[in-house]
XYZ file of C-alpha atoms in Angstrom:
389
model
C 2.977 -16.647 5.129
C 6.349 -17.154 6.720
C 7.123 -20.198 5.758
C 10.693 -21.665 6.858
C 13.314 -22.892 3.598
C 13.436 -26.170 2.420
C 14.555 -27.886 -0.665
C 10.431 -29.203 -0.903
C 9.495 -25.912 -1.029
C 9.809 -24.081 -5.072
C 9.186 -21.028 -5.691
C 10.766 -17.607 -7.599
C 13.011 -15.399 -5.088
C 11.599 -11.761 -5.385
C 14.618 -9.422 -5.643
C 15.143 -5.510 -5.627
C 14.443 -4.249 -8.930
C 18.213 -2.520 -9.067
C 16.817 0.229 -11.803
C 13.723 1.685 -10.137
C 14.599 4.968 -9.652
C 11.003 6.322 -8.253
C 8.140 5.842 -6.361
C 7.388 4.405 -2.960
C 6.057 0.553 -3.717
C 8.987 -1.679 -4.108
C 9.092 -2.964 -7.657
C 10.863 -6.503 -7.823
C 12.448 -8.628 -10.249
C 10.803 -11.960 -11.098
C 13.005 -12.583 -14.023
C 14.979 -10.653 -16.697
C 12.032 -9.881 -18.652
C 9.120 -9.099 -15.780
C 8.758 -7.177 -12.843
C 6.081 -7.135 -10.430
C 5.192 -4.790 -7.760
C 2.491 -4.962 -5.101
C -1.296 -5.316 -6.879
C -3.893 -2.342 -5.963
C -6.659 -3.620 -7.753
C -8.059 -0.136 -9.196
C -4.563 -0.395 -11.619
C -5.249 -4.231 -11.564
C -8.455 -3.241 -13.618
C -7.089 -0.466 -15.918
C -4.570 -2.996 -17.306
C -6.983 -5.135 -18.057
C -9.295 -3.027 -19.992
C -6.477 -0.843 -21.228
C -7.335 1.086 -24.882
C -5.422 -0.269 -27.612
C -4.067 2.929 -28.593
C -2.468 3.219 -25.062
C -0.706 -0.340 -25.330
C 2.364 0.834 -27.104
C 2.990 3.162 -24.315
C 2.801 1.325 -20.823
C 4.248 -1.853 -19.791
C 2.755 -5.131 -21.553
C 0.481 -6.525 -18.483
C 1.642 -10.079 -17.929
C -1.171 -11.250 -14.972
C -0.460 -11.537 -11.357
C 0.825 -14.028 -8.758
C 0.954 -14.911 -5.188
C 3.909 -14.573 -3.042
C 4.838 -14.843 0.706
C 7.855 -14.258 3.173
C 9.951 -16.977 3.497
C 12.402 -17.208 6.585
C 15.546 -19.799 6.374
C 16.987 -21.771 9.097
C 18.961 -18.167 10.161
C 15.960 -16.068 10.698
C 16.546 -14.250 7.116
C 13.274 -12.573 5.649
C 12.789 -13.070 1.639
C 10.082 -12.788 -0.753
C 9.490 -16.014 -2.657
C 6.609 -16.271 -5.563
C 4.550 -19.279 -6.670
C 5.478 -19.837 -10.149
C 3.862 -18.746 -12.867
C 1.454 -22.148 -14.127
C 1.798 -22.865 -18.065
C 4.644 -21.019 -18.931
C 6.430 -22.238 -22.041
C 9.571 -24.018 -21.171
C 11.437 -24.174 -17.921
C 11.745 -21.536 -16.122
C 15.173 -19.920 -15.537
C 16.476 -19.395 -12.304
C 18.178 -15.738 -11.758
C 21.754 -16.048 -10.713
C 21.664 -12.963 -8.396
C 18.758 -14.743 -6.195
C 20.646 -15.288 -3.629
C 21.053 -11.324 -3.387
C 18.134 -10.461 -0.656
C 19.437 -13.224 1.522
C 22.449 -11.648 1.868
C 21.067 -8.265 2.011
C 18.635 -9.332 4.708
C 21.682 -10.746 6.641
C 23.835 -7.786 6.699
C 20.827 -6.199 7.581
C 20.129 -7.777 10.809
C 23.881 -7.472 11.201
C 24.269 -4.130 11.636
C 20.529 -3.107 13.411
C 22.122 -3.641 16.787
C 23.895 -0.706 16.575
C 25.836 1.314 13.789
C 26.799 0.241 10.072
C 29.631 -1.959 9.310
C 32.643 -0.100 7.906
C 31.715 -1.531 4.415
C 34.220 -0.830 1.949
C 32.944 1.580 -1.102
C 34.156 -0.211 -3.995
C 31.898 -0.169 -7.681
C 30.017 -2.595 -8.354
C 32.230 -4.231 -11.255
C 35.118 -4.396 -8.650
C 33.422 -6.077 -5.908
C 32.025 -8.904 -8.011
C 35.155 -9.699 -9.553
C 37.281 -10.286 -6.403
C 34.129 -11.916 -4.660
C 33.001 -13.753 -7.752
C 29.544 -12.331 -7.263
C 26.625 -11.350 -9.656
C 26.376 -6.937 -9.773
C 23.359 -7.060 -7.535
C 24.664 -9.327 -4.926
C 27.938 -7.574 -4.529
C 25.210 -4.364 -4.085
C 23.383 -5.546 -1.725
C 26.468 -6.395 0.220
C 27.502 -2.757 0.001
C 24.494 -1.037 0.441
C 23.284 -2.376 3.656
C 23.579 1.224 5.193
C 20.585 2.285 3.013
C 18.863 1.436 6.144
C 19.561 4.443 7.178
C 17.488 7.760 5.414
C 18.453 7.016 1.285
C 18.287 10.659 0.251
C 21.456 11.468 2.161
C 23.863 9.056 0.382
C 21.962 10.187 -2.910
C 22.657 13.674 -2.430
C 23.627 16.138 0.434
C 21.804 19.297 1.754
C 23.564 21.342 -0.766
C 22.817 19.194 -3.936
C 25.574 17.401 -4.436
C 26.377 14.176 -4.927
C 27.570 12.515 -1.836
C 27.943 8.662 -3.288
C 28.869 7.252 -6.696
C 27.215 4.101 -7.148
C 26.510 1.474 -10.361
C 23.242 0.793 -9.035
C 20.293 3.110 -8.220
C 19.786 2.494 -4.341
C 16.030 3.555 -4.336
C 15.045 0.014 -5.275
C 16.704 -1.116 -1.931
C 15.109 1.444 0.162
C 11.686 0.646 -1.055
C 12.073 -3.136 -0.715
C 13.297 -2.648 2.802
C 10.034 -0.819 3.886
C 8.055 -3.257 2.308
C 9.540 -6.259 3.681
C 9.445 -4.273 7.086
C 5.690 -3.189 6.728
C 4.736 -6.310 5.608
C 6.108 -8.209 8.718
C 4.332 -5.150 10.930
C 1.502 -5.354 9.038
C 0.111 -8.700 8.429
C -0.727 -11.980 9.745
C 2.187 -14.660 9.024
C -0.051 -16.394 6.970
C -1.246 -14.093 4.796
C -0.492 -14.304 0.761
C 0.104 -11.614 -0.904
C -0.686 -10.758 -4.686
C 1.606 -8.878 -7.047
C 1.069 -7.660 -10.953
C 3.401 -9.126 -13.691
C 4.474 -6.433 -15.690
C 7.175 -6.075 -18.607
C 10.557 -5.149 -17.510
C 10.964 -2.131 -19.749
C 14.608 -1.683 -19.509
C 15.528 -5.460 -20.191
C 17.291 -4.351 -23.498
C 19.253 -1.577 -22.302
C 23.074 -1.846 -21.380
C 23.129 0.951 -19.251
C 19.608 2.318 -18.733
C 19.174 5.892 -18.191
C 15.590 6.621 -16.816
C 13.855 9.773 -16.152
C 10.957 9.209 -13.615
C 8.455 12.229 -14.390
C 5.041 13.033 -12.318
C 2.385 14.122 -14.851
C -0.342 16.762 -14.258
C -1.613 19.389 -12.002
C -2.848 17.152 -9.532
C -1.623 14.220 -8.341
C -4.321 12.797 -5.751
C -7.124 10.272 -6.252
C -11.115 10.817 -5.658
C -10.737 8.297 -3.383
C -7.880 9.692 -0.779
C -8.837 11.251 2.375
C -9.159 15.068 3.327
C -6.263 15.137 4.592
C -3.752 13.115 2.270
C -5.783 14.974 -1.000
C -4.637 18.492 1.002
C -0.992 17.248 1.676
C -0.630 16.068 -1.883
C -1.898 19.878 -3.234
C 0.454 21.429 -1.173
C 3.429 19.155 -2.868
C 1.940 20.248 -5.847
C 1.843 23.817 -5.592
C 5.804 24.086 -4.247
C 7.070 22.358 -7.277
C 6.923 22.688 -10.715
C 3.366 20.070 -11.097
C 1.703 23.167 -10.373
C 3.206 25.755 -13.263
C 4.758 23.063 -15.740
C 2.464 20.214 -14.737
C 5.510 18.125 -14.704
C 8.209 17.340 -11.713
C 10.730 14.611 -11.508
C 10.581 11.827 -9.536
C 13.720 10.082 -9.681
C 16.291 10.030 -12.576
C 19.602 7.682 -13.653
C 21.782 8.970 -16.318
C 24.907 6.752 -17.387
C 28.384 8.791 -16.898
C 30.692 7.464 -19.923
C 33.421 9.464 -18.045
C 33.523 7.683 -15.198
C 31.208 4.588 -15.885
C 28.698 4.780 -13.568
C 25.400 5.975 -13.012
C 24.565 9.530 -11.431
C 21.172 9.526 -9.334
C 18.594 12.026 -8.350
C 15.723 11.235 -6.413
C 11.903 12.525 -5.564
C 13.255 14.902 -2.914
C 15.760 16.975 -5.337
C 13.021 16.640 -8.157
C 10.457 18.702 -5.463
C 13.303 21.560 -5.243
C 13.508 22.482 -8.430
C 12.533 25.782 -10.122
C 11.342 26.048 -13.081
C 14.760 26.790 -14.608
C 16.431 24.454 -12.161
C 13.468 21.751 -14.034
C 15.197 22.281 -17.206
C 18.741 22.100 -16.181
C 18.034 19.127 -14.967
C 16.335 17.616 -18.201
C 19.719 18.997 -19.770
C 21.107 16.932 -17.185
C 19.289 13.970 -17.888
C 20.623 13.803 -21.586
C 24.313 14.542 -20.514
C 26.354 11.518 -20.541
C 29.637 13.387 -18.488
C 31.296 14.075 -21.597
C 28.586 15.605 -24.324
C 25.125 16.491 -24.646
C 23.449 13.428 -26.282
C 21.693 15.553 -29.437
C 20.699 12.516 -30.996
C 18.167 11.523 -28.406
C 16.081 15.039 -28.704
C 14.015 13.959 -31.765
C 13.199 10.453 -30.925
C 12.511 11.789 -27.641
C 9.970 14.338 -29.031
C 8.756 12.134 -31.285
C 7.374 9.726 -29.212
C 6.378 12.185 -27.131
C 4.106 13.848 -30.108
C 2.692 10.381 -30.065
C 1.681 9.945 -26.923
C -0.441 13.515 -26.676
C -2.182 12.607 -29.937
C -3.436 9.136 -27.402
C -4.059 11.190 -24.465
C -5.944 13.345 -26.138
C -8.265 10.957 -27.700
C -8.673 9.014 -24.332
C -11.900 10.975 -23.535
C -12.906 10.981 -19.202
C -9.490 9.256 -18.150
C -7.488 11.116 -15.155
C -3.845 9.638 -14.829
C -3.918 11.419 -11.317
C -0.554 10.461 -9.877
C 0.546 8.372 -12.299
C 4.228 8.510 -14.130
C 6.449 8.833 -17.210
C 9.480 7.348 -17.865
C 11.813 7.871 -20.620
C 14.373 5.558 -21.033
C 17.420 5.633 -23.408
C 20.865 3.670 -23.238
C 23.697 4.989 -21.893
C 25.952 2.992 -24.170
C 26.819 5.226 -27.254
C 24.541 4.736 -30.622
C 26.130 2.498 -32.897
C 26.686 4.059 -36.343
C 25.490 2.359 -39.579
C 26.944 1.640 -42.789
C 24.714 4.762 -44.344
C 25.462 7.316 -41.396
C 22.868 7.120 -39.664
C 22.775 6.396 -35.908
C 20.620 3.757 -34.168
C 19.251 5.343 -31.241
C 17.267 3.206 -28.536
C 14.572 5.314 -26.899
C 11.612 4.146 -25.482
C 8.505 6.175 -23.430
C 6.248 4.650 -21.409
C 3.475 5.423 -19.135
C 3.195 3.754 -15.389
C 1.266 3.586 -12.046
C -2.277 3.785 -12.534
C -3.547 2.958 -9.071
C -5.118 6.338 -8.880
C -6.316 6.544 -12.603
C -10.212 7.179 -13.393
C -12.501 7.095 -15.944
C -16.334 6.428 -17.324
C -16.753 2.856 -16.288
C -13.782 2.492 -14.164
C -14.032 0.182 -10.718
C -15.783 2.282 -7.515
C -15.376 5.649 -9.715
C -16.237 8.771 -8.089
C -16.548 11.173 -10.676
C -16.971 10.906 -14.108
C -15.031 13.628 -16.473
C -15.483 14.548 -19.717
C -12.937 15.314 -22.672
C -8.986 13.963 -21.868
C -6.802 15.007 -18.839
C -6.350 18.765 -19.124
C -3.221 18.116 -16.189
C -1.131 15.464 -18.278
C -1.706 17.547 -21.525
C -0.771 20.368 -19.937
C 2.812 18.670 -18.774
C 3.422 16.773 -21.629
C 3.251 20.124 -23.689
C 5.268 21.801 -21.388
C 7.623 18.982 -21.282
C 7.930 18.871 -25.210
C 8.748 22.338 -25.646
C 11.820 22.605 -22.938
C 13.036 19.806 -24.989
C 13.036 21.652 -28.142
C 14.322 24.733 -26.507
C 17.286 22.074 -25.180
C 17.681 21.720 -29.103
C 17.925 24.793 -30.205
C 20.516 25.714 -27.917
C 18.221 27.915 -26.086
């Protein structure tokens, strides 16, 4: 429902989650702790009746809520939820909510015709002369993103065309919602959205590596023709030999303090050689090769195929990995040892089947051949990484 602003009118301001670095759904902030992101109700019900032995590794499911578009007294389009009923305490109010306002202003700004000649500063820069929080200083920066995203991630040759403190994915995802949502739908229609933990909270400088698992990454429910386009995705990356391709990555530069991005489209290029580069990549910081993270890494990662393997007739077709780690260096302790923050953690499961499951198709036997198949794959380029190979 478009409903115009007033001071009568509560509610949460949804905001671009500013560290999704995947995906096509536009994951929003609801508060420092909780995202949501648009409900499918097929992912809906695997949360809900997810296995205990699976918990540890996806994001704790936190319910759902209600939100619609909200315009203010200058025509500017934002996402506002109902809050959340029962919570303990009051709630606390983001200080960057102001941040798709603006966003949605500059936006309309500049859709008559060419982008404003918006200075490039960082991040840190721009919200200390403007007094600003990081992501409203963003979004005043990044307004351009309406334009095609993949060019200011990277050029045609590879290379990094825009350094940024902020992953501008997020952006680009929440301006084709908010755009296919006014095309789309009725003014009054409510829409529903799942709670889910905000994985990242903790980190300083969150590094994420967005990974496709499996061999196949289409639904028994898709049509002829999107199952056929997603096969042929499949077989011109590495899903089809390593049953693995990336999907998006962020990796913290200590060098020169800020983030470097890659994004779906670079992740389909890649060889399997150029694969492992990148993974290389991934745990690079701009001045070393963060060794410390490979055994954690693997660790969890030994974890998580003993799960999957004992999850007999679930299919995580199309569904993610992310492995997160802080960019900030590892604190050393008293003893020597190093305190190392990694964290894995399995996402999107609107496509996910298994014996019981909601309108299920088919019914498989034994665990997911495809995400076994990638995580093993996965496991041992990391331990060739560590042995220098």
């Amino acid at each position: 429902m478009v409903v115009q602003d007033s001071m009568d009118t509560p509610g949460v301001p949804l905001e671009p989650f500013l560290h999704q670095v995947g995906g096509h759904l536009s994951i929003l902030k609801y508060d420092e702790h909780t995202v949501c992101k648009p409900l499918i109700s097929q992912e809906q019900r695997f949360y809900e009746s997810l296995p205990l032995a699976m918990k540890r590794f996806t994001p704790q499911y936190k319910g759902t809520i209600t939100a619609h578009l909200r315009k203010d007294s200058r025509g500017r389009l934002s996402l506002v939820a109902n809050p959340l009923k029962g919570t303990r305490g009051p709630f606390k109010v983001s200080t960057e909510s102001a941040a798709v306002a603006i966003w949605q202003t500059l936006q309309q700004t500049t859709s008559g015709g060419g982008a404003l000649p918006l200075p490039q500063w960082q991040h840190t820069q721009l919200a200390h002369s403007l007094k600003e929080s990081p992501a409203t200083a963003l979004l005043r920066s990044e307004l351009h993103l309406k334009t095609q995203v993949p060019s200011l991630v990277e050029d045609v040759h590879g290379n990094q065309t825009e350094r940024r403190s902020f992953n501008p994915w997020g952006l680009h995802c929440h301006q084709a919602h908010l755009s296919r949502l006014c095309a789309e739908y009725p003014e009054n229609k409510r829409h529903r959205f799942l709670l889910l933990e905000n994985v990242v909270s903790q980190y300083k400088h969150p590094c994420i590596l967005d990974l496709k698992m499996g061999t196949r990454q289409h639904g028994d429910d898709v049509s002829e023709e999107k199952k056929a386009r997603h096969t042929r995705k499949c077989a011109r990356s590495t899903s089809a030999c390593l049953g693995v391709r990336i999907c998006g990555m962020q990796v913290y530069q200590t060098d020169k303090k800020h983030f470097l991005f890659k994004d779906k489209y670079y992740g389909r290029k890649l060889s399997v050689e150029g694969f492992r580069q990148a993974l290389y990549q991934f745990l690079h910081n701009g001045t070393r090769l963060r060794t410390e993270l490979l055994e954690p890494i693997q660790r969890q990662l030994r974890a998580l195929l003993s799960v999957i393997r004992s999850q007999s007739s679930y299919r995580f077709y199309s569904s993610s990995l992310l492995i997160i780690y802080d960019g900030q260096e590892t604190l050393q302790m008293p003893h020597g040892s190093n305190v190392v923050k990694v964290d894995i953690r399995m996402i999107d499961f609107a496509h996910t089947t298994y014996k019981g499951s909601w309108n299920e198709h088919t019914t498989y036997d034994g665990p997911d051949p495809g995400y076994i198949f990638g995580l093993e794959n996965l496991m041992q380029i990391l331990q060739d990484i560590q042995e220098g190979e």
